Amino acid sequence: MKKIIIGGSASLVGIGIAVGTYLFETAPSPRLPSKMETPQQQKSLPENGDTLQPIGSNGPFGYALSGELQITYDDGEHWSRVPIGIETLFAGEYNGQENELIEHSFFLSEDRAAFLYVEGADDQRVKLLYSLDQGYTWKDADIGRMTAPRFRKVDFLNENDGYVVYTGERTMSSEATKVFMTHDSGETWTEVSHPDHYRLLYDGNFIDENTGFLSYGILNPEEPDLYVTQDGGQSWVSASIEIPDEYDLIFTTAETPYVEGTNLVLLVNQGSSGDYKGGKVKGKFISKDNGLSWSFQNEVDADE
């Protein structure tokens, strides 16, 4: 009787193995993630259980630095790891605070994330890591060479057009400026010209694919030094800013212009050491010729 039970059990085990093998071989193969969808890039909660607080948030999307760079598109409920070394985001002459990304060195919108970084030690190159699907996949774009980058800025004007401005190779109070444009969502970048000017750059921007500005002078400037292009960076000219006599040596540093109605607006601040009215006001200027000349309108609060 004992032999019969053992034999029956062996038969059942054999049948189970056969059925299991058949089900395994006929089951559909699981879908493997693509090469770009690495575990570091999948949306997840922080592994340590801590609640990350978005920095630089713009609506529901922002970033956090906690030993690694992460981005969120739902106000911090879930996070996506950015596959980049933290140190490359701060490389160069200017390193920022390192608890936040360098101002203007990244771009976050509803469907795009982009981060400027520096690769290499001696032969340094400025590159852009970007995603067009909220961090599920990433692409890498080479911008150009620059030793010891200082100022860096990336911005996108629309789905296709964007620009990168950076400076470096500083000696005392002079440095080189580089301007690049993209018209294919960041995949390729083309260097355009820049003013024949080597003062330290204060800021720069484009308001559309043709019209851009570069503002120079951060070391004790005496007057605004603004250059404008109206042909996408192919040529630059010095803009004319009419400073009233009573504001001479007061409003000295041009900020980046912006569109207001049918005009362009330029705010000119007092520089780092201005003390007119406690340094708490700026001059507001208007241009009606797309940035070539600027006329004074009024004083505005420095917070504008």
Short mmCIF file of N, CA and C in Angstrom, two decimals, residues 80-175:
data_model
loop_
_atom_site.label_atom_id
_atom_site.label_comp_id
_atom_site.label_asym_id
_atom_site.label_seq_id
_atom_site.Cartn_x
_atom_site.Cartn_y
_atom_site.Cartn_z
N SER A 80 11.21 61.61 -10.32
CA SER A 80 11.95 60.91 -11.36
C SER A 80 13.42 61.30 -11.25
N ARG A 81 14.29 60.32 -11.16
CA ARG A 81 15.72 60.59 -11.03
C ARG A 81 16.30 61.03 -12.37
N VAL A 82 17.15 62.04 -12.32
CA VAL A 82 17.82 62.53 -13.53
C VAL A 82 19.19 61.87 -13.60
N PRO A 83 19.50 61.17 -14.68
CA PRO A 83 20.76 60.41 -14.77
C PRO A 83 21.96 61.30 -15.06
N ILE A 84 22.40 62.03 -14.04
CA ILE A 84 23.53 62.94 -14.21
C ILE A 84 24.26 63.08 -12.88
N GLY A 85 25.56 63.23 -12.93
CA GLY A 85 26.35 63.44 -11.72
C GLY A 85 26.16 64.85 -11.20
N ILE A 86 25.87 64.98 -9.92
CA ILE A 86 25.63 66.30 -9.32
C ILE A 86 26.79 67.24 -9.58
N GLU A 87 28.02 66.73 -9.49
CA GLU A 87 29.18 67.61 -9.60
C GLU A 87 29.28 68.29 -10.96
N THR A 88 28.76 67.65 -12.02
CA THR A 88 28.85 68.25 -13.35
C THR A 88 27.93 69.46 -13.50
N LEU A 89 26.89 69.53 -12.66
CA LEU A 89 25.96 70.65 -12.73
C LEU A 89 26.56 71.93 -12.14
N PHE A 90 27.61 71.78 -11.33
CA PHE A 90 28.22 72.93 -10.67
C PHE A 90 29.66 73.17 -11.11
N ALA A 91 30.12 72.44 -12.12
CA ALA A 91 31.50 72.58 -12.56
C ALA A 91 31.72 73.92 -13.25
N GLY A 92 32.94 74.41 -13.19
CA GLY A 92 33.26 75.69 -13.81
C GLY A 92 33.76 76.68 -12.79
N GLU A 93 33.93 77.93 -13.22
CA GLU A 93 34.44 78.96 -12.31
C GLU A 93 33.41 79.30 -11.23
N TYR A 94 32.15 79.40 -11.63
CA TYR A 94 31.09 79.73 -10.67
C TYR A 94 30.35 78.46 -10.30
N ASN A 95 30.26 78.19 -8.99
CA ASN A 95 29.67 76.93 -8.54
C ASN A 95 28.33 77.09 -7.85
N GLY A 96 27.85 78.32 -7.69
CA GLY A 96 26.57 78.52 -7.04
C GLY A 96 26.61 78.11 -5.57
N GLN A 97 25.45 77.83 -5.01
CA GLN A 97 25.33 77.45 -3.60
C GLN A 97 25.44 75.94 -3.40
N GLU A 98 25.21 75.19 -4.47
CA GLU A 98 25.28 73.73 -4.49
C GLU A 98 24.17 73.06 -3.68
N ASN A 99 23.30 73.84 -3.03
CA ASN A 99 22.08 73.25 -2.47
C ASN A 99 20.88 73.59 -3.35
N GLU A 100 21.14 74.42 -4.38
CA GLU A 100 20.17 74.71 -5.42
C GLU A 100 20.94 74.77 -6.74
N LEU A 101 20.26 74.49 -7.83
CA LEU A 101 20.89 74.60 -9.13
C LEU A 101 21.23 76.05 -9.43
N ILE A 102 22.28 76.25 -10.22
CA ILE A 102 22.67 77.60 -10.61
C ILE A 102 21.52 78.24 -11.37
N GLU A 103 21.21 79.48 -10.99
CA GLU A 103 20.08 80.18 -11.61
C GLU A 103 20.23 80.21 -13.13
N HIS A 104 19.16 79.93 -13.84
CA HIS A 104 19.07 79.94 -15.30
C HIS A 104 19.77 78.75 -15.97
N SER A 105 20.38 77.85 -15.19
CA SER A 105 21.12 76.73 -15.80
C SER A 105 20.22 75.54 -16.12
N PHE A 106 18.92 75.68 -15.90
CA PHE A 106 17.99 74.59 -16.17
C PHE A 106 16.69 75.17 -16.69
N PHE A 107 15.86 74.29 -17.28
CA PHE A 107 14.56 74.70 -17.80
C PHE A 107 13.57 73.59 -17.48
N LEU A 108 12.45 73.96 -16.87
CA LEU A 108 11.38 73.00 -16.56
C LEU A 108 10.06 73.55 -17.05
N SER A 109 9.34 72.74 -17.81
CA SER A 109 8.00 73.11 -18.25
C SER A 109 7.14 71.86 -18.22
N GLU A 110 5.92 71.98 -18.66
CA GLU A 110 4.97 70.87 -18.60
C GLU A 110 5.46 69.64 -19.35
N ASP A 111 6.19 69.84 -20.44
CA ASP A 111 6.62 68.70 -21.24
C ASP A 111 8.12 68.65 -21.50
N ARG A 112 8.90 69.50 -20.79
CA ARG A 112 10.33 69.54 -21.07
C ARG A 112 11.12 69.75 -19.78
N ALA A 113 12.24 69.03 -19.68
CA ALA A 113 13.21 69.26 -18.61
C ALA A 113 14.58 69.32 -19.26
N ALA A 114 15.38 70.33 -18.93
CA ALA A 114 16.69 70.49 -19.55
C ALA A 114 17.67 71.03 -18.53
N PHE A 115 18.89 70.47 -18.50
CA PHE A 115 19.89 70.86 -17.52
C PHE A 115 21.25 71.03 -18.20
N LEU A 116 21.82 72.22 -18.05
CA LEU A 116 23.17 72.46 -18.54
C LEU A 116 24.17 71.85 -17.56
N TYR A 117 25.22 71.25 -18.11
CA TYR A 117 26.27 70.72 -17.25
C TYR A 117 27.61 70.82 -17.98
N VAL A 118 28.69 70.62 -17.24
CA VAL A 118 30.04 70.76 -17.78
C VAL A 118 30.75 69.42 -17.70
N GLU A 119 31.30 68.99 -18.82
CA GLU A 119 31.99 67.70 -18.88
C GLU A 119 33.47 67.93 -19.15
N GLY A 120 34.30 67.17 -18.46
CA GLY A 120 35.73 67.24 -18.69
C GLY A 120 36.45 68.09 -17.66
N ALA A 121 37.76 67.93 -17.60
CA ALA A 121 38.58 68.68 -16.66
C ALA A 121 39.36 69.77 -17.37
N ASP A 122 40.27 69.38 -18.28
CA ASP A 122 41.07 70.37 -19.01
C ASP A 122 40.31 70.89 -20.23
N ASP A 123 39.87 69.98 -21.08
CA ASP A 123 39.10 70.36 -22.26
C ASP A 123 37.62 70.28 -21.91
N GLN A 124 37.12 71.33 -21.28
CA GLN A 124 35.75 71.32 -20.79
C GLN A 124 34.76 71.62 -21.90
N ARG A 125 33.61 70.95 -21.84
CA ARG A 125 32.54 71.17 -22.80
C ARG A 125 31.24 71.39 -22.05
N VAL A 126 30.45 72.33 -22.56
CA VAL A 126 29.12 72.58 -22.02
C VAL A 126 28.13 71.69 -22.76
N LYS A 127 27.33 70.94 -22.02
CA LYS A 127 26.37 70.02 -22.62
C LYS A 127 24.99 70.24 -22.01
N LEU A 128 23.99 69.65 -22.66
CA LEU A 128 22.61 69.78 -22.20
C LEU A 128 21.97 68.39 -22.14
N LEU A 129 21.54 68.00 -20.96
CA LEU A 129 20.76 66.78 -20.79
C LEU A 129 19.29 67.19 -20.75
N TYR A 130 18.48 66.59 -21.62
CA TYR A 130 17.09 67.03 -21.68
C TYR A 130 16.13 65.87 -21.92
N SER A 131 14.90 66.08 -21.51
CA SER A 131 13.83 65.10 -21.67
C SER A 131 12.60 65.81 -22.21
N LEU A 132 11.91 65.14 -23.13
CA LEU A 132 10.68 65.70 -23.70
C LEU A 132 9.45 64.92 -23.25
N ASP A 133 9.63 64.01 -22.27
CA ASP A 133 8.50 63.19 -21.81
C ASP A 133 8.48 63.08 -20.28
N GLN A 134 8.77 64.19 -19.62
CA GLN A 134 8.68 64.28 -18.17
C GLN A 134 9.64 63.34 -17.45
N GLY A 135 10.77 63.06 -18.07
CA GLY A 135 11.83 62.32 -17.40
C GLY A 135 11.84 60.83 -17.61
N TYR A 136 10.99 60.30 -18.50
CA TYR A 136 11.03 58.87 -18.78
C TYR A 136 12.23 58.51 -19.65
N THR A 137 12.55 59.35 -20.60
CA THR A 137 13.72 59.13 -21.44
C THR A 137 14.51 60.43 -21.51
N TRP A 138 15.81 60.30 -21.76
CA TRP A 138 16.70 61.45 -21.77
C TRP A 138 17.59 61.44 -23.00
N LYS A 139 17.93 62.65 -23.46
CA LYS A 139 18.86 62.81 -24.57
C LYS A 139 19.97 63.76 -24.15
N ASP A 140 21.11 63.61 -24.81
CA ASP A 140 22.27 64.42 -24.48
C ASP A 140 22.68 65.22 -25.70
N ALA A 141 22.87 66.53 -25.55
CA ALA A 141 23.27 67.38 -26.67
C ALA A 141 24.55 68.11 -26.32
N ASP A 142 25.49 68.11 -27.26
CA ASP A 142 26.74 68.82 -27.08
C ASP A 142 26.55 70.27 -27.54
N ILE A 143 26.85 71.22 -26.66
CA ILE A 143 26.70 72.63 -27.02
C ILE A 143 28.01 73.17 -27.58
N GLY A 144 29.05 73.24 -26.77
CA GLY A 144 30.32 73.74 -27.25
C GLY A 144 31.38 73.76 -26.16
N ARG A 145 32.59 74.10 -26.55
CA ARG A 145 33.72 74.12 -25.63
C ARG A 145 33.78 75.44 -24.88
N MET A 146 34.18 75.38 -23.61
CA MET A 146 34.43 76.59 -22.83
C MET A 146 35.21 76.22 -21.58
N THR A 147 36.36 76.83 -21.38
CA THR A 147 37.15 76.59 -20.19
C THR A 147 36.61 77.42 -19.03
N ALA A 148 36.40 76.77 -17.91
CA ALA A 148 35.93 77.43 -16.68
C ALA A 148 34.70 78.30 -16.92
N PRO A 149 33.58 77.69 -17.32
CA PRO A 149 32.37 78.49 -17.54
C PRO A 149 31.95 79.23 -16.26
N ARG A 150 31.47 80.46 -16.44
CA ARG A 150 30.95 81.24 -15.31
C ARG A 150 29.44 81.40 -15.45
N PHE A 151 29.00 82.35 -16.26
CA PHE A 151 27.57 82.54 -16.51
C PHE A 151 27.07 81.45 -17.44
N ARG A 152 25.87 80.94 -17.18
CA ARG A 152 25.26 79.94 -18.06
C ARG A 152 23.74 80.09 -18.00
N LYS A 153 23.10 79.95 -19.16
CA LYS A 153 21.65 80.14 -19.22
C LYS A 153 21.07 79.33 -20.38
N VAL A 154 19.97 78.64 -20.12
CA VAL A 154 19.24 77.93 -21.17
C VAL A 154 17.77 78.31 -21.06
N ASP A 155 17.13 78.49 -22.23
CA ASP A 155 15.71 78.82 -22.24
C ASP A 155 15.13 78.36 -23.57
N PHE A 156 13.84 78.01 -23.55
CA PHE A 156 13.14 77.62 -24.76
C PHE A 156 11.98 78.59 -24.98
N LEU A 157 11.86 79.05 -26.21
CA LEU A 157 10.86 80.05 -26.57
C LEU A 157 9.54 79.41 -26.98
N ASN A 158 9.61 78.22 -27.51
CA ASN A 158 8.44 77.47 -27.95
C ASN A 158 8.85 76.00 -28.08
N GLU A 159 8.06 75.22 -28.76
CA GLU A 159 8.33 73.79 -28.88
C GLU A 159 9.66 73.50 -29.57
N ASN A 160 10.06 74.34 -30.52
CA ASN A 160 11.24 74.06 -31.32
C ASN A 160 12.45 74.94 -31.02
N ASP A 161 12.21 76.21 -30.71
CA ASP A 161 13.29 77.19 -30.64
C ASP A 161 13.76 77.43 -29.21
N GLY A 162 15.07 77.50 -29.05
CA GLY A 162 15.64 77.78 -27.75
C GLY A 162 17.03 78.38 -27.90
N TYR A 163 17.60 78.80 -26.79
CA TYR A 163 18.94 79.38 -26.83
C TYR A 163 19.72 79.01 -25.58
N VAL A 164 21.03 79.04 -25.72
CA VAL A 164 21.97 78.86 -24.61
C VAL A 164 22.98 79.99 -24.69
N VAL A 165 23.23 80.63 -23.57
CA VAL A 165 24.27 81.67 -23.46
C VAL A 165 25.18 81.26 -22.32
N TYR A 166 26.49 81.27 -22.55
CA TYR A 166 27.42 81.04 -21.45
C TYR A 166 28.70 81.82 -21.68
N THR A 167 29.43 82.05 -20.59
CA THR A 167 30.69 82.78 -20.65
C THR A 167 31.75 81.99 -19.90
N GLY A 168 33.01 82.35 -20.14
CA GLY A 168 34.11 81.67 -19.45
C GLY A 168 35.45 82.25 -19.85
N GLU A 169 36.51 81.52 -19.47
CA GLU A 169 37.88 81.93 -19.78
C GLU A 169 38.16 83.34 -19.26
N ARG A 170 37.68 83.62 -18.06
CA ARG A 170 37.79 84.97 -17.51
C ARG A 170 39.22 85.30 -17.11
N THR A 171 39.64 86.50 -17.41
CA THR A 171 40.90 87.08 -16.94
C THR A 171 40.59 88.47 -16.40
N MET A 172 40.73 88.65 -15.08
CA MET A 172 40.43 89.92 -14.45
C MET A 172 38.97 90.32 -14.75
N SER A 173 38.77 91.40 -15.50
CA SER A 173 37.42 91.90 -15.74
C SER A 173 36.95 91.65 -17.17
N SER A 174 37.50 90.65 -17.84
CA SER A 174 37.07 90.32 -19.20
C SER A 174 36.86 88.82 -19.33
N GLU A 175 36.01 88.44 -20.28
CA GLU A 175 35.72 87.03 -20.51
C GLU A 175 35.14 86.85 -21.91
#
